[in-house]
mmCIF file of C-alpha atoms and ligand atoms in Angstrom:
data_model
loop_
_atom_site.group_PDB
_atom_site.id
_atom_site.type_symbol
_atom_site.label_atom_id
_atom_site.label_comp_id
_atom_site.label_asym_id
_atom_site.label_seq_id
_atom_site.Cartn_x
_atom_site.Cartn_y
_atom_site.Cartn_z
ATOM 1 C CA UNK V 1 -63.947 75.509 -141.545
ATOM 2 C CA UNK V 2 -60.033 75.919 -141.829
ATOM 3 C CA UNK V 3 -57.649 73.522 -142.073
ATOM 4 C CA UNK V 4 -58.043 69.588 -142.675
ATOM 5 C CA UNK V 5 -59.678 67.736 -139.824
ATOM 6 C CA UNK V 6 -57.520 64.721 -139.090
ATOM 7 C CA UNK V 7 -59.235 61.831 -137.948
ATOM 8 C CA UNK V 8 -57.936 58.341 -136.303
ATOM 9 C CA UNK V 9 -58.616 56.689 -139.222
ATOM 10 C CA UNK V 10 -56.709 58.989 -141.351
ATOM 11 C CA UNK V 11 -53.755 59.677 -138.830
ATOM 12 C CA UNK V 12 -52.758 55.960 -138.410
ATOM 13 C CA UNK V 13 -53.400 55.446 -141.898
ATOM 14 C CA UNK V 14 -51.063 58.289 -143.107
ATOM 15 C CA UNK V 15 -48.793 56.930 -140.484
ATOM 16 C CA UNK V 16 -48.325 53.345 -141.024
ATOM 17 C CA UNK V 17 -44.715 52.048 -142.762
ATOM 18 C CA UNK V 18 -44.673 51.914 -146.517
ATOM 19 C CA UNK V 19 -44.618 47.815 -146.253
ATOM 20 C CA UNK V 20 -47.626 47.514 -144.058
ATOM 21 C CA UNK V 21 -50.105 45.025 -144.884
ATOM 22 C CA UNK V 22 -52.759 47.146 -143.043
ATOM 23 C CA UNK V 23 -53.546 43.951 -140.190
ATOM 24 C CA UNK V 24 -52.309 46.170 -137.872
ATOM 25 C CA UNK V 25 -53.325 49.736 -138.757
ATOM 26 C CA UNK V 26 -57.215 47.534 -138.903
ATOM 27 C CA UNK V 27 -57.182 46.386 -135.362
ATOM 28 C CA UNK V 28 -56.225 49.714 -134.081
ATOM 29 C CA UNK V 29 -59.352 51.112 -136.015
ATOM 30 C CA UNK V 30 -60.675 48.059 -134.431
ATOM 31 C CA UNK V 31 -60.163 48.942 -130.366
ATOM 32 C CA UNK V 32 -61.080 52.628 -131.901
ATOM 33 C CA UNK V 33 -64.606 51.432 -132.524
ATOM 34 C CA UNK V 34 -64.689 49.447 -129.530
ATOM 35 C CA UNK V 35 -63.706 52.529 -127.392
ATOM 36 C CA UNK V 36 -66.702 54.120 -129.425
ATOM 37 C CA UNK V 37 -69.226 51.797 -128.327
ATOM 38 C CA UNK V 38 -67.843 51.713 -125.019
ATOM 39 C CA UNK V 39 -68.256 55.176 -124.268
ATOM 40 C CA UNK V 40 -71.780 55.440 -125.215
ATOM 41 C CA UNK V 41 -72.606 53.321 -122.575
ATOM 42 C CA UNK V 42 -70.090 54.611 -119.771
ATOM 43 C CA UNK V 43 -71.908 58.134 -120.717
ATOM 44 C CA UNK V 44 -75.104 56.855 -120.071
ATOM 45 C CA UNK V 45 -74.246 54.640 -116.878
ATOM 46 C CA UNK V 46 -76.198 56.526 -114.272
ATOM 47 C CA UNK V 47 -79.252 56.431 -116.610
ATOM 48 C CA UNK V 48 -78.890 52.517 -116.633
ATOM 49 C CA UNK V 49 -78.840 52.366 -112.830
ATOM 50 C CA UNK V 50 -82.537 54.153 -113.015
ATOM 51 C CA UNK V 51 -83.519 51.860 -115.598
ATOM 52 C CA UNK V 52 -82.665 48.929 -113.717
ATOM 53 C CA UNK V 53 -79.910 47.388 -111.167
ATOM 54 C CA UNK V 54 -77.633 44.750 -111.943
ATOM 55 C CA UNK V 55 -78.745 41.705 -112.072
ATOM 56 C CA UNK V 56 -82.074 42.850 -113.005
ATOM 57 C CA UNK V 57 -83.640 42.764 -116.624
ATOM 58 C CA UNK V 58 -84.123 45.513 -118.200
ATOM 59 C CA UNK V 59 -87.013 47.125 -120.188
ATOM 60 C CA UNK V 60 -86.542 45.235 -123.132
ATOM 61 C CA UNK V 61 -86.064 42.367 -121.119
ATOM 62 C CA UNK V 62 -82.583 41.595 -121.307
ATOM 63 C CA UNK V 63 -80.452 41.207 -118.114
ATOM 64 C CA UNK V 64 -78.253 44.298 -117.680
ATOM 65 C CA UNK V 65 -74.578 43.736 -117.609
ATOM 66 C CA UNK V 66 -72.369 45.019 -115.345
ATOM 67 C CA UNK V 67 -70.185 47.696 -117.454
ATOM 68 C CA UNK V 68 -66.924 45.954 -117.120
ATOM 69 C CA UNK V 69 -68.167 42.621 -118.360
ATOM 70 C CA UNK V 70 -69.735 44.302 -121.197
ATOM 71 C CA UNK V 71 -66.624 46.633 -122.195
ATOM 72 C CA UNK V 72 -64.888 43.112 -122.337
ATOM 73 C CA UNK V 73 -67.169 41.865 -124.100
ATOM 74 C CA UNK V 74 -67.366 44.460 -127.007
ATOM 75 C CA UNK V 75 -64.004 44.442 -127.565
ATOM 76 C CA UNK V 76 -63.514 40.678 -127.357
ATOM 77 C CA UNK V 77 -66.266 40.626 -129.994
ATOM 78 C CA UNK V 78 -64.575 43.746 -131.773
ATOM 79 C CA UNK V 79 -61.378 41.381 -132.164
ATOM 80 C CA UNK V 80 -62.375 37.356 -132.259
ATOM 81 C CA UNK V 81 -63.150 37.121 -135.731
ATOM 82 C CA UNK V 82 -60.607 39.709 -138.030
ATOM 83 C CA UNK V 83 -58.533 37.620 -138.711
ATOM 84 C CA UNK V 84 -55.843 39.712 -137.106
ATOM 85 C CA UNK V 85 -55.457 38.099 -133.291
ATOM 86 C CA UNK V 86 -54.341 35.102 -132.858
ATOM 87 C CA UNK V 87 -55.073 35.441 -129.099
ATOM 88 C CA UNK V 88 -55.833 37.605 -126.359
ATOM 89 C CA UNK V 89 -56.204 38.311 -122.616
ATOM 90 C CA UNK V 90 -58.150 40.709 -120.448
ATOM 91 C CA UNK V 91 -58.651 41.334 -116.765
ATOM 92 C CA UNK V 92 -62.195 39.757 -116.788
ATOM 93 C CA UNK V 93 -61.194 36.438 -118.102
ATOM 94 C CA UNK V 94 -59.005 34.067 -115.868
ATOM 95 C CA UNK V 95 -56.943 32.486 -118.952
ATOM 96 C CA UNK V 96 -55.730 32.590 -122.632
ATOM 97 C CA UNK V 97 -58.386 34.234 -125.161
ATOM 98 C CA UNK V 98 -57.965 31.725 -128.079
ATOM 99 C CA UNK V 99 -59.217 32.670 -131.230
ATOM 100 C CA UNK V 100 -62.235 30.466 -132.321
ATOM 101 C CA UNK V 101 -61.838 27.733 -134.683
ATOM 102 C CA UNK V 102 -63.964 28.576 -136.921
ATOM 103 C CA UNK V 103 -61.975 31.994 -137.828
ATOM 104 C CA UNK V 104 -59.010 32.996 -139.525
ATOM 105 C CA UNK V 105 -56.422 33.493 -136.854
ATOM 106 C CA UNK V 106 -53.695 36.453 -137.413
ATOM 107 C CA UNK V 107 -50.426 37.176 -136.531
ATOM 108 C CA UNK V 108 -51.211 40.106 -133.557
ATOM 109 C CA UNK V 109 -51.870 39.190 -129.479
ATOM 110 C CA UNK V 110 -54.429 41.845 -127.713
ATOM 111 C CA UNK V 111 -54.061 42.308 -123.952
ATOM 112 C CA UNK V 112 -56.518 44.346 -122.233
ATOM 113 C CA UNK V 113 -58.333 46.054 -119.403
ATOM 114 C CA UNK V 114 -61.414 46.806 -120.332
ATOM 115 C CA UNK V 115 -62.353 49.036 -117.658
ATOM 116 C CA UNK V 116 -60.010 49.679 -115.564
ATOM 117 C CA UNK V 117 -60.779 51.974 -112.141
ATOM 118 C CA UNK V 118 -64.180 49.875 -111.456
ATOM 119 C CA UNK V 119 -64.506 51.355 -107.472
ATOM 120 C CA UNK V 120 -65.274 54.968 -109.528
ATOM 121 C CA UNK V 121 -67.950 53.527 -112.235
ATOM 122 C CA UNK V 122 -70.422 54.007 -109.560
ATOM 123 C CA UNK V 123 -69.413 57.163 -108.447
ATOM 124 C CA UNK V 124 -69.230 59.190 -112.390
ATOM 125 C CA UNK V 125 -65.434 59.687 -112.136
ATOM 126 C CA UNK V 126 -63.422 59.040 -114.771
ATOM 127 C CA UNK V 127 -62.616 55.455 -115.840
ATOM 128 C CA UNK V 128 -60.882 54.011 -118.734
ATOM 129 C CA UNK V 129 -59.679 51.018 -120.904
ATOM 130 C CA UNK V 130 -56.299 49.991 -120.991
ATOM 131 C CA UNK V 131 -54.725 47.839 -124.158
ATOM 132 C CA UNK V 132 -51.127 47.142 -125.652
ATOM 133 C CA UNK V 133 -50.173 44.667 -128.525
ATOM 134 C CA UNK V 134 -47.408 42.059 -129.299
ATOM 135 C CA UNK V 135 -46.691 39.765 -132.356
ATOM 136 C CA UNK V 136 -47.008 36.553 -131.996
ATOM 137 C CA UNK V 137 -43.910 34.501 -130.945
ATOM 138 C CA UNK V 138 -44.946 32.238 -134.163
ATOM 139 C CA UNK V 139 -47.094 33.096 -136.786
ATOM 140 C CA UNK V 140 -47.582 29.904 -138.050
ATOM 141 C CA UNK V 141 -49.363 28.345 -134.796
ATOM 142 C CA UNK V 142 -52.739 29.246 -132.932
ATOM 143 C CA UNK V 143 -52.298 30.811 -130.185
ATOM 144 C CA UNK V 144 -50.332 30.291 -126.996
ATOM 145 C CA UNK V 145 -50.015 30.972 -123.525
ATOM 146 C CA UNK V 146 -45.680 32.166 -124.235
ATOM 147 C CA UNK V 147 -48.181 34.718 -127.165
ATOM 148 C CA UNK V 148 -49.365 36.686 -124.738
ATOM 149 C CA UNK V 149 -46.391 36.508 -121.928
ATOM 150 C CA UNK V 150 -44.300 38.770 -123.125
ATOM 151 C CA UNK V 151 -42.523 41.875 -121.499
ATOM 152 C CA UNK V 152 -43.509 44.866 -122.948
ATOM 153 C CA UNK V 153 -40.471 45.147 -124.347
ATOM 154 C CA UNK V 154 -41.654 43.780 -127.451
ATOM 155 C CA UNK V 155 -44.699 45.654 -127.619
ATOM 156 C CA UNK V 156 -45.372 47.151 -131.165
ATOM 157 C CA UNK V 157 -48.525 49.023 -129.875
ATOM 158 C CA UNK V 158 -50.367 49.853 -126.812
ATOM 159 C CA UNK V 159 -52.776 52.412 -125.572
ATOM 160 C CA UNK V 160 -55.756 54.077 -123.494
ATOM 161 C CA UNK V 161 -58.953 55.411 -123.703
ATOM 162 C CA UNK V 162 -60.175 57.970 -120.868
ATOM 163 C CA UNK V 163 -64.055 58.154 -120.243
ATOM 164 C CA UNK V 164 -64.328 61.243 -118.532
ATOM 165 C CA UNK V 165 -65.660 64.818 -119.327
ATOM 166 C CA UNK V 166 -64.947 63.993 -122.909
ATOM 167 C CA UNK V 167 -63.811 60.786 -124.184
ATOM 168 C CA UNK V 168 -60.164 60.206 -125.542
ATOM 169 C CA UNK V 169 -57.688 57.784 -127.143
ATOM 170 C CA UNK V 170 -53.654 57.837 -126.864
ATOM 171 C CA UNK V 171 -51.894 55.777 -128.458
ATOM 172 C CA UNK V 172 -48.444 54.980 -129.433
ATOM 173 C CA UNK V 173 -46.598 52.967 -131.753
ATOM 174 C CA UNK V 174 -43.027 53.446 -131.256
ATOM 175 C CA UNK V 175 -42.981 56.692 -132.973
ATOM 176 C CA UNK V 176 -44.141 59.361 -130.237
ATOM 177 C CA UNK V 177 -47.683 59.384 -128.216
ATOM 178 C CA UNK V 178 -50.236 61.239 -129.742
ATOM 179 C CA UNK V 179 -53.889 61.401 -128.205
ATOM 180 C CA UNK V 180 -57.430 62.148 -130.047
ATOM 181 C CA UNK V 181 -60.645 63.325 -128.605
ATOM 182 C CA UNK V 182 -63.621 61.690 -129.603
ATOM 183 C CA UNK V 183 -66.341 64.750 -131.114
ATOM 184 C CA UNK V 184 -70.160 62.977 -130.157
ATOM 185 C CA UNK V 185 -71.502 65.214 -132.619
ATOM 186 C CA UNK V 186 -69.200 63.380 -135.741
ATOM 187 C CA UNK V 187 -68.806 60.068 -133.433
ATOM 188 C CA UNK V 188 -65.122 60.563 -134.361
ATOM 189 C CA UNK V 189 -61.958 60.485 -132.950
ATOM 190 C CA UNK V 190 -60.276 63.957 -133.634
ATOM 191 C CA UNK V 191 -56.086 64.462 -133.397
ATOM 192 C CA UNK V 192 -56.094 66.780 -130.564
ATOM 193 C CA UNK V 193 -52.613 66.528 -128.909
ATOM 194 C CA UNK V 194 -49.954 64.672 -131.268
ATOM 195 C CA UNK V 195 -46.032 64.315 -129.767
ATOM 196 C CA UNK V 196 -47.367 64.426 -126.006
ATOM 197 C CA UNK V 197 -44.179 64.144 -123.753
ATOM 198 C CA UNK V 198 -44.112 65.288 -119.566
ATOM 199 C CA UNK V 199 -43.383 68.613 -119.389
ATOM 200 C CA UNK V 200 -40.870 69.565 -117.190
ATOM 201 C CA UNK V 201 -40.585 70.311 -114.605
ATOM 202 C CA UNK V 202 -43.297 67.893 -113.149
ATOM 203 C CA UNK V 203 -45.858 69.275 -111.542
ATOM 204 C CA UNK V 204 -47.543 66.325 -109.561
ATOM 205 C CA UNK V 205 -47.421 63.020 -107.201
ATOM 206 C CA UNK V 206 -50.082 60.748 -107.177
ATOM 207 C CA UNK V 207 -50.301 57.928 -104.559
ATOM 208 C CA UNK V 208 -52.528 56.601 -101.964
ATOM 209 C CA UNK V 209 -50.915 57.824 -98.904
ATOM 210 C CA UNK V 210 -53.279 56.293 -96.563
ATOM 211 C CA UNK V 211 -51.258 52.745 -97.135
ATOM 212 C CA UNK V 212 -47.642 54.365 -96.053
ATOM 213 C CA UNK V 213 -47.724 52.683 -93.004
ATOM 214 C CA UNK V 214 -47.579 49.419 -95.236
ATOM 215 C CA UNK V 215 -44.772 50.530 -97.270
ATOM 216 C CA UNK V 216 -40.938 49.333 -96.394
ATOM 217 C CA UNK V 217 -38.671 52.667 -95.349
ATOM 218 C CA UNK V 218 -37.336 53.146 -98.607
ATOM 219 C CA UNK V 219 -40.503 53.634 -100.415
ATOM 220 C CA UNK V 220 -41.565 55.577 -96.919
ATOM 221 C CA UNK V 221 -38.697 58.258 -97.822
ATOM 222 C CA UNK V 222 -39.497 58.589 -101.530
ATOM 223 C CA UNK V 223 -43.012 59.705 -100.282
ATOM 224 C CA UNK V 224 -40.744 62.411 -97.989
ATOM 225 C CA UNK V 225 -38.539 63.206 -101.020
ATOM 226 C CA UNK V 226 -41.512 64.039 -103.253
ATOM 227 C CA UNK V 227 -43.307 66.122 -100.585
ATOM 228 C CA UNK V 228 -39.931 68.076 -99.992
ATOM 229 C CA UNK V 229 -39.171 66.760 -96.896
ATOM 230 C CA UNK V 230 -35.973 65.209 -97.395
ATOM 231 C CA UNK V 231 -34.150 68.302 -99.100
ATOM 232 C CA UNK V 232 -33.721 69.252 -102.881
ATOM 233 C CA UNK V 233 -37.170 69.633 -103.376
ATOM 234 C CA UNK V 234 -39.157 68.492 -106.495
ATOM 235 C CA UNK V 235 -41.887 71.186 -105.615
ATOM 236 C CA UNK V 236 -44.535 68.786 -106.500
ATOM 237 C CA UNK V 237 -48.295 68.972 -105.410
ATOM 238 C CA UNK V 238 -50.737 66.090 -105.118
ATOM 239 C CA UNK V 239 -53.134 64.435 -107.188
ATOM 240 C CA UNK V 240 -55.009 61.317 -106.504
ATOM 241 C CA UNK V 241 -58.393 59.969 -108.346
ATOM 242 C CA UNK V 242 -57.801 56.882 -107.745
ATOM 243 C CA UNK V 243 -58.085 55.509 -111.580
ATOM 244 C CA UNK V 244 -55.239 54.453 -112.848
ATOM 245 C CA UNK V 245 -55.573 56.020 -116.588
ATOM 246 C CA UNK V 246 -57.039 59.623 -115.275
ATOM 247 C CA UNK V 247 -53.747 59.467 -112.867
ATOM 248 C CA UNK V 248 -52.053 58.485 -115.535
ATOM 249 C CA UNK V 249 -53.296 60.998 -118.009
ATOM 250 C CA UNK V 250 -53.335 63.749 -115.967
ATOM 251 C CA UNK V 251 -49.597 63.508 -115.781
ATOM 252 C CA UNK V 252 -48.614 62.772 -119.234
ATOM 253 C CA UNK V 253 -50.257 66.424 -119.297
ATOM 254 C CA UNK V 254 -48.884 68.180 -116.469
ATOM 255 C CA UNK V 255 -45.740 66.127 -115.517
ATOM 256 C CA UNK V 256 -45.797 64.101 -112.293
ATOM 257 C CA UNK V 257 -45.061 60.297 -111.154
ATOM 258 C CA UNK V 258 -47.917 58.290 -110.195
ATOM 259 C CA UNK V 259 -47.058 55.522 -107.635
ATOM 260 C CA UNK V 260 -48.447 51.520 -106.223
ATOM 261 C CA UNK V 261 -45.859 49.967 -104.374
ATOM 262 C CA UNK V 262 -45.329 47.060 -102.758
ATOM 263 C CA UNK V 263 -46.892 46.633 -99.171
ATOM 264 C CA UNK V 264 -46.091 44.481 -96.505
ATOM 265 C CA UNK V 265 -49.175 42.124 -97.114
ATOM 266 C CA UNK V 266 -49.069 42.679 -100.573
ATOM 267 C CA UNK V 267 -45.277 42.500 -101.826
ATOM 268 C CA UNK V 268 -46.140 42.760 -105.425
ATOM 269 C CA UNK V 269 -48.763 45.488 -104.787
ATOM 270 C CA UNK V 270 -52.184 45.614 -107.208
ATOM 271 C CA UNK V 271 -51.853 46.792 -110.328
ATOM 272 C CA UNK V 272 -51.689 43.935 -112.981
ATOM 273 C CA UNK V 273 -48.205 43.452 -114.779
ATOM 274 C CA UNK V 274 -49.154 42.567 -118.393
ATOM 275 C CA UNK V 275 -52.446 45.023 -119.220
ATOM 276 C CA UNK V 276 -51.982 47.920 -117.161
ATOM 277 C CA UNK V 277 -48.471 48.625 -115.831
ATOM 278 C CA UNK V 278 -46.727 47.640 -119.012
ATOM 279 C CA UNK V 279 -48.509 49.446 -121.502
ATOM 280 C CA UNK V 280 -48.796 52.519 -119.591
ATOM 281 C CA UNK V 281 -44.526 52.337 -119.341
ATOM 282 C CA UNK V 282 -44.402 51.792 -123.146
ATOM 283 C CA UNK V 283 -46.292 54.821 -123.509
ATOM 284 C CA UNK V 284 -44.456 56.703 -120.674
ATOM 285 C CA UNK V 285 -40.960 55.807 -122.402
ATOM 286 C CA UNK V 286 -42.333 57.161 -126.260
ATOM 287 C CA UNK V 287 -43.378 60.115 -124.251
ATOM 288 C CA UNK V 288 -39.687 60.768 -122.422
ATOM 289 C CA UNK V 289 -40.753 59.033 -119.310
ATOM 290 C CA UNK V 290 -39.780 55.978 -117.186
ATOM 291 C CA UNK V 291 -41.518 53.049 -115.286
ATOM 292 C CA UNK V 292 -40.118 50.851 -112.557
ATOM 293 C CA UNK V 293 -41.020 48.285 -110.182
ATOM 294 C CA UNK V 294 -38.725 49.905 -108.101
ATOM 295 C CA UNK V 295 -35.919 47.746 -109.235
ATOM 296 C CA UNK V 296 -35.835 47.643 -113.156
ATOM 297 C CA UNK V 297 -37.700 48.891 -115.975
ATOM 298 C CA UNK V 298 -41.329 47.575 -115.975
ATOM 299 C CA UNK V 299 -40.898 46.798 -119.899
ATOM 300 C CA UNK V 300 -38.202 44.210 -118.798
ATOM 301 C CA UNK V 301 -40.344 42.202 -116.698
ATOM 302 C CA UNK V 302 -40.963 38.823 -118.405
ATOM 303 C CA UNK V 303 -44.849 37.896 -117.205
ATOM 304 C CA UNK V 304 -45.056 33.966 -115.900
ATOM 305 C CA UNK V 305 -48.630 34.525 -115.634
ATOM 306 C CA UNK V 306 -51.558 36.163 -117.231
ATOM 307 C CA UNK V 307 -53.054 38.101 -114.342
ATOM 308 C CA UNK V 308 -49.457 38.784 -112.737
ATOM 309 C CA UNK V 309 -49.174 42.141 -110.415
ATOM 310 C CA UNK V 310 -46.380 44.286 -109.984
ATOM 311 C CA UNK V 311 -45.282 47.905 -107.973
ATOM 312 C CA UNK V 312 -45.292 50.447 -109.910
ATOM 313 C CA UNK V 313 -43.622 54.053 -110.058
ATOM 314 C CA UNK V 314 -44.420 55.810 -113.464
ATOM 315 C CA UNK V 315 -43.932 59.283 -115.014
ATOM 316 C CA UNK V 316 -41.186 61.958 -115.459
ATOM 317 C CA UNK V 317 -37.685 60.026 -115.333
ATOM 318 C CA UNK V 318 -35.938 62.213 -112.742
ATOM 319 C CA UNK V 319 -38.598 61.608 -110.431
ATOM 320 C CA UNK V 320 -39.120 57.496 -111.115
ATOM 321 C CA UNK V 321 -35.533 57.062 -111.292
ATOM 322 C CA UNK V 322 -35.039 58.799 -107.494
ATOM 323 C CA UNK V 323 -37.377 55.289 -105.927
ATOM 324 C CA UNK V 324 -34.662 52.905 -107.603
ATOM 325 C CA UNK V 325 -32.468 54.756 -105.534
ATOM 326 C CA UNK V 326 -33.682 54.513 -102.733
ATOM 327 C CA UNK V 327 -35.388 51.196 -103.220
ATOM 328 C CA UNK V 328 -30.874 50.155 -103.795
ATOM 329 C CA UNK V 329 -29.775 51.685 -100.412
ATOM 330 C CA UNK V 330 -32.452 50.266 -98.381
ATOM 331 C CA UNK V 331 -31.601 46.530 -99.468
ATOM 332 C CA UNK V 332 -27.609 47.244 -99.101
HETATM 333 P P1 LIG Y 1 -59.925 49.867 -109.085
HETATM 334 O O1 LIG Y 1 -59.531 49.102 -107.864
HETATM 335 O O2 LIG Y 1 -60.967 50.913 -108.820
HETATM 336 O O3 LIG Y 1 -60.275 48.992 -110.269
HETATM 337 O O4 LIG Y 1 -56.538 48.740 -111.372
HETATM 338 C C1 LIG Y 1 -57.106 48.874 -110.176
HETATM 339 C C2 LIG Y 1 -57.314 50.298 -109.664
HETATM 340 O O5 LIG Y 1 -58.629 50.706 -109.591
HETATM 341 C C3 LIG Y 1 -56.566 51.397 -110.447
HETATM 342 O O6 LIG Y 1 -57.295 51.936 -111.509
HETATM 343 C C4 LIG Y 1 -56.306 52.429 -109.393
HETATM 344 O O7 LIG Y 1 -55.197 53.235 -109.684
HETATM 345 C C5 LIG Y 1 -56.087 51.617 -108.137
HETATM 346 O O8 LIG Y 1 -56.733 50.359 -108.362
HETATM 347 C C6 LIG Y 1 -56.669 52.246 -106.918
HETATM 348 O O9 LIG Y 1 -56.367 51.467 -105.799
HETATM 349 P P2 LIG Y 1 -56.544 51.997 -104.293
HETATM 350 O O10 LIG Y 1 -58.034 52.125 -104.072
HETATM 351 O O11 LIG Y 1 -55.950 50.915 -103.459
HETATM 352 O O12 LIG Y 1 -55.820 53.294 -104.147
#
């Protein structure tokens, strides 16, 4: 074999700052192992159906869990005792994650999806987990509700990992996106695509166009715009799964803007503010891209609660930035 293989381990480590106290590089090697032990079991999902339903126990007599409660739970489990959180929160609990007691609590706040795209778990389409990182507002205290809402802004971390024909981490910490792909045979997490950025010129829009009669007219001529209907055509095509991190993926690779706006019954749309939409847009920006709510950049918005939702338009900058404007002239 040619060349030096270079693992997650050994690409954050080689990558971390000169003064770091290695808290941080450990919990990414932390949601690494999680995303390890998370895959194994999204792999094997449809076998787990035949062994037994939901809600049923299985051969060795446990009950089986459904797989979003237990991704949550492996990486809550991963995390609560490192020494390196002082809190969390995830999309299956309702509020703060506090640290227990009876651990050390760190300076670092972990906000999560664990499995995001839950319609497709069913189904074997991709699926993924979605995570980004803060510090905490003070060190010195446990933590705190104002710990964990924060814009992404002041994100020093955040990431995904895609469950689909192969298993793979990106991950950014304010010095470019690079993405690994996890080899079963090693049960490690190879550097397979460091500095990712959107190509250009994009090649894709992904949105669920069956909702367009619920969208307000500006949003209704962005759809026009990016099917080349309303002149100067972006010469885009159209790809929907229907997951927000294979969307999401797929055009950090390709180039494209993936879309959930606001609908009339639904003014702040679906996808949750704090651990979906903002770590995907500080990930988009390190990789050249841009995310609004249609109004502002998604990293600006300050969260007033945990499971907060927001619109979102995210990808390629020329194409997100073309919504704002047309989101401005509608409201004049
Ligand atoms: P899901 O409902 O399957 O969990 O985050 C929610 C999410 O998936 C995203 O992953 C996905 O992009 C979006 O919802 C799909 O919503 P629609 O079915 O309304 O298009």
């Amino acid at each position: 074999m040619s060349g030096a293989v270079n693992t997650i381990e050994r690409f954050i480590l080689e990558n971390q700052p000169d003064y770091a106290r290695g808290e941080f590089t450990n919990l990414l090697y932390d949601i690494a192992l999680a995303a390890k032990l998370i895959a194994i079991k999204t792999n094997r999902a449809g076998l787990v159906n035949i062994l037994g339903e939901v809600g049923e126990d299985n051969i060795q007599g446990e009950k089986q869990q459904k797989l979003d409660v237990y991704a949550d739970d492996i990486i809550f489990r991963m995390c609560d005792h490192t020494g390196r959180l002082c809190a969390m929160a995830s999309e299956e609990r309702e509020g703060l994650i506090e640290i227990p007691d009876r651990f050390r609590k760190g300076s670092y706040v972990l906000v999560y999806d664990p499995l995001d795209g839950s319609s497709n778990i069913d189904v074997n389409v991709s699926i993924g987990t979605i995570f980004g990182i803060f510090r905490a507002v003070d060190w010195d205290l446990r933590g705190r509700l104002e710990d964990v809402l924060q814009p992404g802004r002041n994100m020093v971390g955040a990431g995904y990992v895609l469950y689909g024909a192969s298993t793979m981490l990106v991950y950014s910490t304010g010095m470019g996106v690079h993405g690994f792909t996890l080899n079963p045979e090693l049960g490690e997490f190879l550097l397979s695509h460091p500095n990712m950025s959107l190509p250009e010129p994009p090649a894709y829009y992904s949105v669920n166009t069956s909702y367009y009669r619920r969208w307000s007219p500006g949003v209704q001529k962005y759809l026009r715009w990016l099917q080349g209907q309303e002149g100067d055509d972006p010469q885009l095509s159209s790809r929907y799964i229907g997951s927000l991190v294979a969307d999401f993926h797929r055009n950090l690779l390709r180039g494209g803007v993936f879309c959930y706006p606001s609908e009339m019954n639904k003014p702040n749309g679906k996808l949750r503010l704090l651990y979906e939409a903002a770590p995907l847009a500080y990930l988009v920006e390190q990789a050249g891209g841009y995310a609004t709510d249609g109004h502002g950049s998604v990293l600006d918005i300050v969260p007033t609660s945990i499971h907060q939702l927001t619109p979102l338009f995210i990808g390629n900058r020329s194409l997100v930035e073309r919504v704002e404007s047309y989101v401005a002239e509608e409201e004049k």
